[in-house]
Amino acid sequence: MGMASLFGGATSSCASQQSTHVSEEKQHADAMAQYSDLSGGEHLIIGMLVYPEMYLLDFVGPLSVFESLMNREIHLIWKNSEPISSTSSHIQITPTTTFENCPEHLDVLFVPGGVPGTFTMMEDLEVLSFLATKGKTARYISSVCTGSLILGSAGLLNGYRATSYWSLKDVLSEFGAIVCDERVVVDRNRITGGGVTAGIDLALTITERLRNQTYAKAIQLYLEYDPAPPFNSGSPEKAPKVVKKFLLDMFQGMHEKALTIAKKKVRV
């Protein structure tokens, strides 16, 4: 059973199963009516920027949460509708909405991270202009991982507390952001998440604000999001020194490039 079918209703395309599905849909509808005070709410418009060489999990984690919301529409936004290659060579993402056709008002404007795509977006004036414009009216402006560097480049984090991927978050100060160490940082209507898997935490945090805490918890249970990693090395504070040094050495060029781009202070 998909997320949409659990929270948003399902339809059958197989005539032989029609009777069973009608019964299931009635049961589903009755349950939704019974708990409408928990799951109801205004119509939501969620815009998720997608771009070449973004990190797939940065995008898919939050999408899995947002798709569970009832009475919502989700737009995967890019310059055109051509399929986009992510950092995974096996999976492409097809945008559903262009910059030109994006709804005027967004309840959520979300930007994923991913290197090398992030670096290109930090200097793409068309992308930065789009984000700056939508950021003026968006209810919540959010990102995960290095997506916050793109928000910063668009001028959307100046004076706001924010976070990013652990080895690059110091770069946010170049955009006037106040760098924080929390996994999810909320400052007024700016909500930023740390690296990759923090996207699920971020989306649940946003869901609580869009709907309510009980519904956000229901999504968490549906996803069975109850992390119990086999190793306690998921942050630079917890990881063994050799592990941290290995990654820092490997990512040294990445940090230097991010800082160089940020110091250019590209204006939109």
GROMACS .gro file of C-alpha atoms in nm:
model
  268
    1MET     CA    1   0.000   0.000   0.000
    2GLY     CA    2   0.143   0.336  -0.105
    3MET     CA    3   0.146   0.648   0.110
    4ALA     CA    4  -0.114   0.820  -0.106
    5SER     CA    5  -0.351   0.525  -0.078
    6LEU     CA    6  -0.324   0.521   0.300
    7PHE     CA    7  -0.375   0.889   0.365
    8GLY     CA    8  -0.537   1.015   0.048
    9GLY     CA    9  -0.763   0.737  -0.077
   10ALA     CA   10  -0.711   0.470  -0.344
   11THR     CA   11  -0.888   0.369  -0.664
   12SER     CA   12  -0.895   0.035  -0.843
   13SER     CA   13  -0.807  -0.018  -1.208
   14CYS     CA   14  -0.901  -0.387  -1.201
   15ALA     CA   15  -1.271  -0.467  -1.251
   16SER     CA   16  -1.246  -0.806  -1.080
   17GLN     CA   17  -1.135  -0.636  -0.759
   18GLN     CA   18  -1.383  -0.349  -0.772
   19SER     CA   19  -1.611  -0.476  -0.495
   20THR     CA   20  -1.322  -0.535  -0.256
   21HIS     CA   21  -1.176  -0.195  -0.326
   22VAL     CA   22  -1.511  -0.021  -0.277
   23SER     CA   23  -1.532  -0.179   0.067
   24GLU     CA   24  -1.174  -0.080   0.146
   25GLU     CA   25  -1.234   0.276   0.027
   26LYS     CA   26  -1.546   0.308   0.242
   27GLN     CA   27  -1.353   0.185   0.546
   28HIS     CA   28  -1.076   0.428   0.464
   29ALA     CA   29  -1.320   0.718   0.416
   30ASP     CA   30  -1.500   0.636   0.742
   31ALA     CA   31  -1.170   0.637   0.931
   32MET     CA   32  -1.067   0.968   0.777
   33ALA     CA   33  -1.402   1.119   0.872
   34GLN     CA   34  -1.366   0.989   1.229
   35TYR     CA   35  -1.022   1.147   1.264
   36SER     CA   36  -1.081   1.458   1.054
   37ASP     CA   37  -0.975   1.682   1.342
   38LEU     CA   38  -0.631   1.521   1.322
   39SER     CA   39  -0.582   1.479   0.948
   40GLY     CA   40  -0.788   1.760   0.796
   41GLY     CA   41  -0.668   2.103   0.698
   42GLU     CA   42  -0.642   2.362   0.425
   43HIS     CA   43  -0.526   2.282   0.073
   44LEU     CA   44  -0.146   2.288   0.056
   45ILE     CA   45   0.084   2.365  -0.235
   46ILE     CA   46   0.435   2.222  -0.204
   47GLY     CA   47   0.712   2.313  -0.446
   48MET     CA   48   1.027   2.101  -0.456
   49LEU     CA   49   1.317   2.222  -0.668
   50VAL     CA   50   1.480   1.943  -0.867
   51TYR     CA   51   1.803   1.989  -1.059
   52PRO     CA   52   2.080   1.791  -1.233
   53GLU     CA   53   2.322   1.608  -1.001
   54MET     CA   54   2.117   1.659  -0.686
   55TYR     CA   55   2.144   1.388  -0.422
   56LEU     CA   56   1.852   1.148  -0.460
   57LEU     CA   57   1.787   1.077  -0.091
   58ASP     CA   58   1.784   1.451  -0.013
   59PHE     CA   59   1.477   1.466  -0.235
   60VAL     CA   60   1.307   1.129  -0.185
   61GLY     CA   61   1.307   1.138   0.198
   62PRO     CA   62   1.106   1.462   0.226
   63LEU     CA   63   0.891   1.365  -0.073
   64SER     CA   64   0.783   1.046   0.106
   65VAL     CA   65   0.660   1.255   0.398
   66PHE     CA   66   0.496   1.529   0.190
   67GLU     CA   67   0.314   1.272  -0.025
   68SER     CA   68   0.133   1.148   0.285
   69LEU     CA   69  -0.040   1.482   0.343
   70MET     CA   70  -0.406   1.493   0.250
   71ASN     CA   71  -0.548   1.781   0.046
   72ARG     CA   72  -0.219   1.882  -0.110
   73GLU     CA   73  -0.049   1.919  -0.444
   74ILE     CA   74   0.322   1.866  -0.500
   75HIS     CA   75   0.520   2.029  -0.779
   76LEU     CA   76   0.864   1.906  -0.886
   77ILE     CA   77   1.004   2.227  -1.028
   78TRP     CA   78   1.275   2.289  -1.285
   79LYS     CA   79   1.349   2.508  -1.587
   80ASN     CA   80   1.190   2.258  -1.824
   81SER     CA   81   1.017   1.920  -1.816
   82GLU     CA   82   1.308   1.708  -1.940
   83PRO     CA   83   1.415   1.417  -1.714
   84ILE     CA   84   1.695   1.504  -1.473
   85SER     CA   85   1.985   1.281  -1.373
   86SER     CA   86   2.054   1.269  -1.000
   87THR     CA   87   2.380   1.165  -0.837
   88SER     CA   88   2.250   0.811  -0.881
   89SER     CA   89   2.330   0.694  -1.232
   90HIS     CA   90   2.033   0.457  -1.224
   91ILE     CA   91   1.741   0.687  -1.143
   92GLN     CA   92   1.611   0.995  -1.321
   93ILE     CA   93   1.358   1.248  -1.195
   94THR     CA   94   1.100   1.404  -1.425
   95PRO     CA   95   0.994   1.759  -1.333
   96THR     CA   96   0.620   1.822  -1.326
   97THR     CA   97   0.623   2.203  -1.329
   98THR     CA   98   0.846   2.463  -1.492
   99PHE     CA   99   0.963   2.786  -1.332
  100GLU     CA  100   0.725   2.973  -1.560
  101ASN     CA  101   0.421   2.763  -1.462
  102CYS     CA  102   0.493   2.737  -1.090
  103PRO     CA  103   0.199   2.839  -0.870
  104GLU     CA  104   0.223   3.194  -0.746
  105HIS     CA  105   0.200   3.100  -0.378
  106LEU     CA  106   0.375   2.802  -0.220
  107ASP     CA  107   0.311   2.675   0.130
  108VAL     CA  108   0.648   2.500   0.117
  109LEU     CA  109   0.948   2.587  -0.099
  110PHE     CA  110   1.201   2.304  -0.066
  111VAL     CA  111   1.555   2.273  -0.201
  112PRO     CA  112   1.755   1.947  -0.183
  113GLY     CA  113   2.133   1.930  -0.181
  114GLY     CA  114   2.385   1.724  -0.371
  115VAL     CA  115   2.734   1.778  -0.505
  116PRO     CA  116   2.828   1.867  -0.774
  117GLY     CA  117   2.480   1.994  -0.860
  118THR     CA  118   2.471   2.233  -0.564
  119PHE     CA  119   2.778   2.419  -0.686
  120THR     CA  120   2.624   2.476  -1.028
  121MET     CA  121   2.298   2.599  -0.874
  122MET     CA  122   2.484   2.843  -0.648
  123GLU     CA  123   2.591   3.034  -0.960
  124ASP     CA  124   2.283   2.981  -1.178
  125LEU     CA  125   2.114   3.322  -1.194
  126GLU     CA  126   1.790   3.180  -1.334
  127VAL     CA  127   1.759   2.937  -1.043
  128LEU     CA  128   1.858   3.195  -0.782
  129SER     CA  129   1.617   3.452  -0.922
  130PHE     CA  130   1.333   3.198  -0.915
  131LEU     CA  131   1.405   3.107  -0.553
  132ALA     CA  132   1.439   3.471  -0.447
  133THR     CA  133   1.105   3.554  -0.607
  134LYS     CA  134   0.917   3.256  -0.462
  135GLY     CA  135   1.083   3.312  -0.128
  136LYS     CA  136   0.908   3.648  -0.095
  137THR     CA  137   0.568   3.480  -0.063
  138ALA     CA  138   0.636   3.118   0.040
  139ARG     CA  139   0.492   3.020   0.374
  140TYR     CA  140   0.793   2.804   0.461
  141ILE     CA  141   1.136   2.810   0.294
  142SER     CA  142   1.331   2.491   0.352
  143SER     CA  143   1.630   2.284   0.248
  144VAL     CA  144   1.829   1.979   0.344
  145CYS     CA  145   2.202   1.917   0.325
  146THR     CA  146   2.383   2.151   0.082
  147GLY     CA  147   2.050   2.284  -0.041
  148SER     CA  148   2.093   2.558   0.220
  149LEU     CA  149   2.397   2.684   0.027
  150ILE     CA  150   2.164   2.741  -0.267
  151LEU     CA  151   1.913   2.923  -0.045
  152GLY     CA  152   2.201   3.130   0.089
  153SER     CA  153   2.315   3.217  -0.263
  154ALA     CA  154   1.961   3.333  -0.337
  155GLY     CA  155   1.977   3.570  -0.039
  156LEU     CA  156   1.719   3.379   0.162
  157LEU     CA  157   1.922   3.303   0.475
  158ASN     CA  158   2.073   3.640   0.558
  159GLY     CA  159   2.017   3.696   0.930
  160TYR     CA  160   1.862   3.353   0.983
  161ARG     CA  161   1.983   3.059   1.189
  162ALA     CA  162   2.055   2.769   0.955
  163THR     CA  163   2.245   2.444   0.906
  164SER     CA  164   2.381   2.232   0.624
  165TYR     CA  165   2.599   1.927   0.560
  166TRP     CA  166   2.841   1.896   0.851
  167SER     CA  167   3.162   1.962   0.660
  168LEU     CA  168   3.021   2.260   0.466
  169LYS     CA  169   2.789   2.438   0.708
  170ASP     CA  170   3.052   2.699   0.802
  171VAL     CA  171   3.020   2.829   0.444
  172LEU     CA  172   2.672   2.957   0.534
  173SER     CA  173   2.829   3.246   0.723
  174GLU     CA  174   2.936   3.391   0.386
  175PHE     CA  175   2.567   3.451   0.317
  176GLY     CA  176   2.499   3.622   0.649
  177ALA     CA  177   2.346   3.312   0.804
  178ILE     CA  178   2.397   3.218   1.169
  179VAL     CA  179   2.550   2.870   1.158
  180CYS     CA  180   2.392   2.612   1.391
  181ASP     CA  181   2.476   2.255   1.480
  182GLU     CA  182   2.123   2.116   1.524
  183ARG     CA  183   1.991   1.845   1.292
  184VAL     CA  184   1.691   2.061   1.203
  185VAL     CA  185   1.701   2.438   1.254
  186VAL     CA  186   1.383   2.645   1.264
  187ASP     CA  187   1.408   3.024   1.249
  188ARG     CA  188   1.078   3.192   1.176
  189ASN     CA  189   0.970   3.051   0.838
  190ARG     CA  190   1.315   2.919   0.745
  191ILE     CA  191   1.361   2.548   0.819
  192THR     CA  192   1.692   2.386   0.725
  193GLY     CA  193   1.817   2.033   0.779
  194GLY     CA  194   2.162   1.881   0.811
  195GLY     CA  195   2.297   1.611   0.583
  196VAL     CA  196   2.089   1.377   0.367
  197THR     CA  197   1.881   1.171   0.614
  198ALA     CA  198   1.789   1.484   0.810
  199GLY     CA  199   1.545   1.549   0.526
  200ILE     CA  200   1.292   1.313   0.685
  201ASP     CA  201   1.320   1.494   1.020
  202LEU     CA  202   1.283   1.826   0.841
  203ALA     CA  203   0.971   1.717   0.651
  204LEU     CA  204   0.809   1.584   0.969
  205THR     CA  205   0.889   1.916   1.140
  206ILE     CA  206   0.722   2.103   0.855
  207THR     CA  207   0.424   1.865   0.862
  208GLU     CA  208   0.364   1.941   1.229
  209ARG     CA  209   0.343   2.310   1.141
  210LEU     CA  210   0.124   2.257   0.837
  211ARG     CA  211  -0.116   2.022   1.015
  212ASN     CA  212  -0.055   1.907   1.373
  213GLN     CA  213   0.182   1.696   1.579
  214THR     CA  214  -0.045   1.391   1.597
  215TYR     CA  215  -0.069   1.366   1.219
  216ALA     CA  216   0.308   1.410   1.186
  217LYS     CA  217   0.353   1.124   1.432
  218ALA     CA  218   0.112   0.910   1.231
  219ILE     CA  219   0.327   0.964   0.923
  220GLN     CA  220   0.637   0.873   1.121
  221LEU     CA  221   0.475   0.548   1.231
  222TYR     CA  222   0.350   0.471   0.881
  223LEU     CA  223   0.706   0.510   0.753
  224GLU     CA  224   0.825   0.315   1.059
  225TYR     CA  225   1.088   0.582   1.094
  226ASP     CA  226   1.259   0.459   1.408
  227PRO     CA  227   1.634   0.485   1.335
  228ALA     CA  228   1.859   0.228   1.499
  229PRO     CA  229   2.182   0.245   1.298
  230PRO     CA  230   2.431  -0.038   1.330
  231PHE     CA  231   2.709   0.210   1.410
  232ASN     CA  232   2.719   0.522   1.625
  233SER     CA  233   2.911   0.734   1.376
  234GLY     CA  234   2.642   0.944   1.209
  235SER     CA  235   2.781   1.281   1.317
  236PRO     CA  236   3.130   1.432   1.333
  237GLU     CA  237   3.101   1.438   1.713
  238LYS     CA  238   3.030   1.064   1.734
  239ALA     CA  239   3.242   0.926   1.452
  240PRO     CA  240   3.590   0.784   1.523
  241LYS     CA  241   3.869   1.030   1.453
  242VAL     CA  242   4.005   0.826   1.163
  243VAL     CA  243   3.662   0.818   0.998
  244LYS     CA  244   3.616   1.192   1.033
  245LYS     CA  245   3.967   1.264   0.904
  246PHE     CA  246   3.915   1.032   0.608
  247LEU     CA  247   3.604   1.223   0.500
  248LEU     CA  248   3.752   1.565   0.568
  249ASP     CA  249   4.057   1.479   0.359
  250MET     CA  250   3.838   1.341   0.083
  251PHE     CA  251   3.605   1.644   0.088
  252GLN     CA  252   3.874   1.910   0.122
  253GLY     CA  253   3.840   2.015  -0.242
  254MET     CA  254   3.463   2.024  -0.207
  255HIS     CA  255   3.483   2.262   0.088
  256GLU     CA  256   3.728   2.488  -0.091
  257LYS     CA  257   3.507   2.503  -0.398
  258ALA     CA  258   3.194   2.582  -0.195
  259LEU     CA  259   3.376   2.859  -0.011
  260THR     CA  260   3.517   3.004  -0.334
  261ILE     CA  261   3.174   3.019  -0.493
  262ALA     CA  262   3.016   3.166  -0.180
  263LYS     CA  263   3.280   3.440  -0.161
  264LYS     CA  264   3.191   3.549  -0.515
  265LYS     CA  265   2.859   3.662  -0.372
  266VAL     CA  266   2.666   3.614  -0.696
  267ARG     CA  267   2.378   3.864  -0.699
  268VAL     CA  268   2.030   3.800  -0.836
   0.00000   0.00000   0.00000
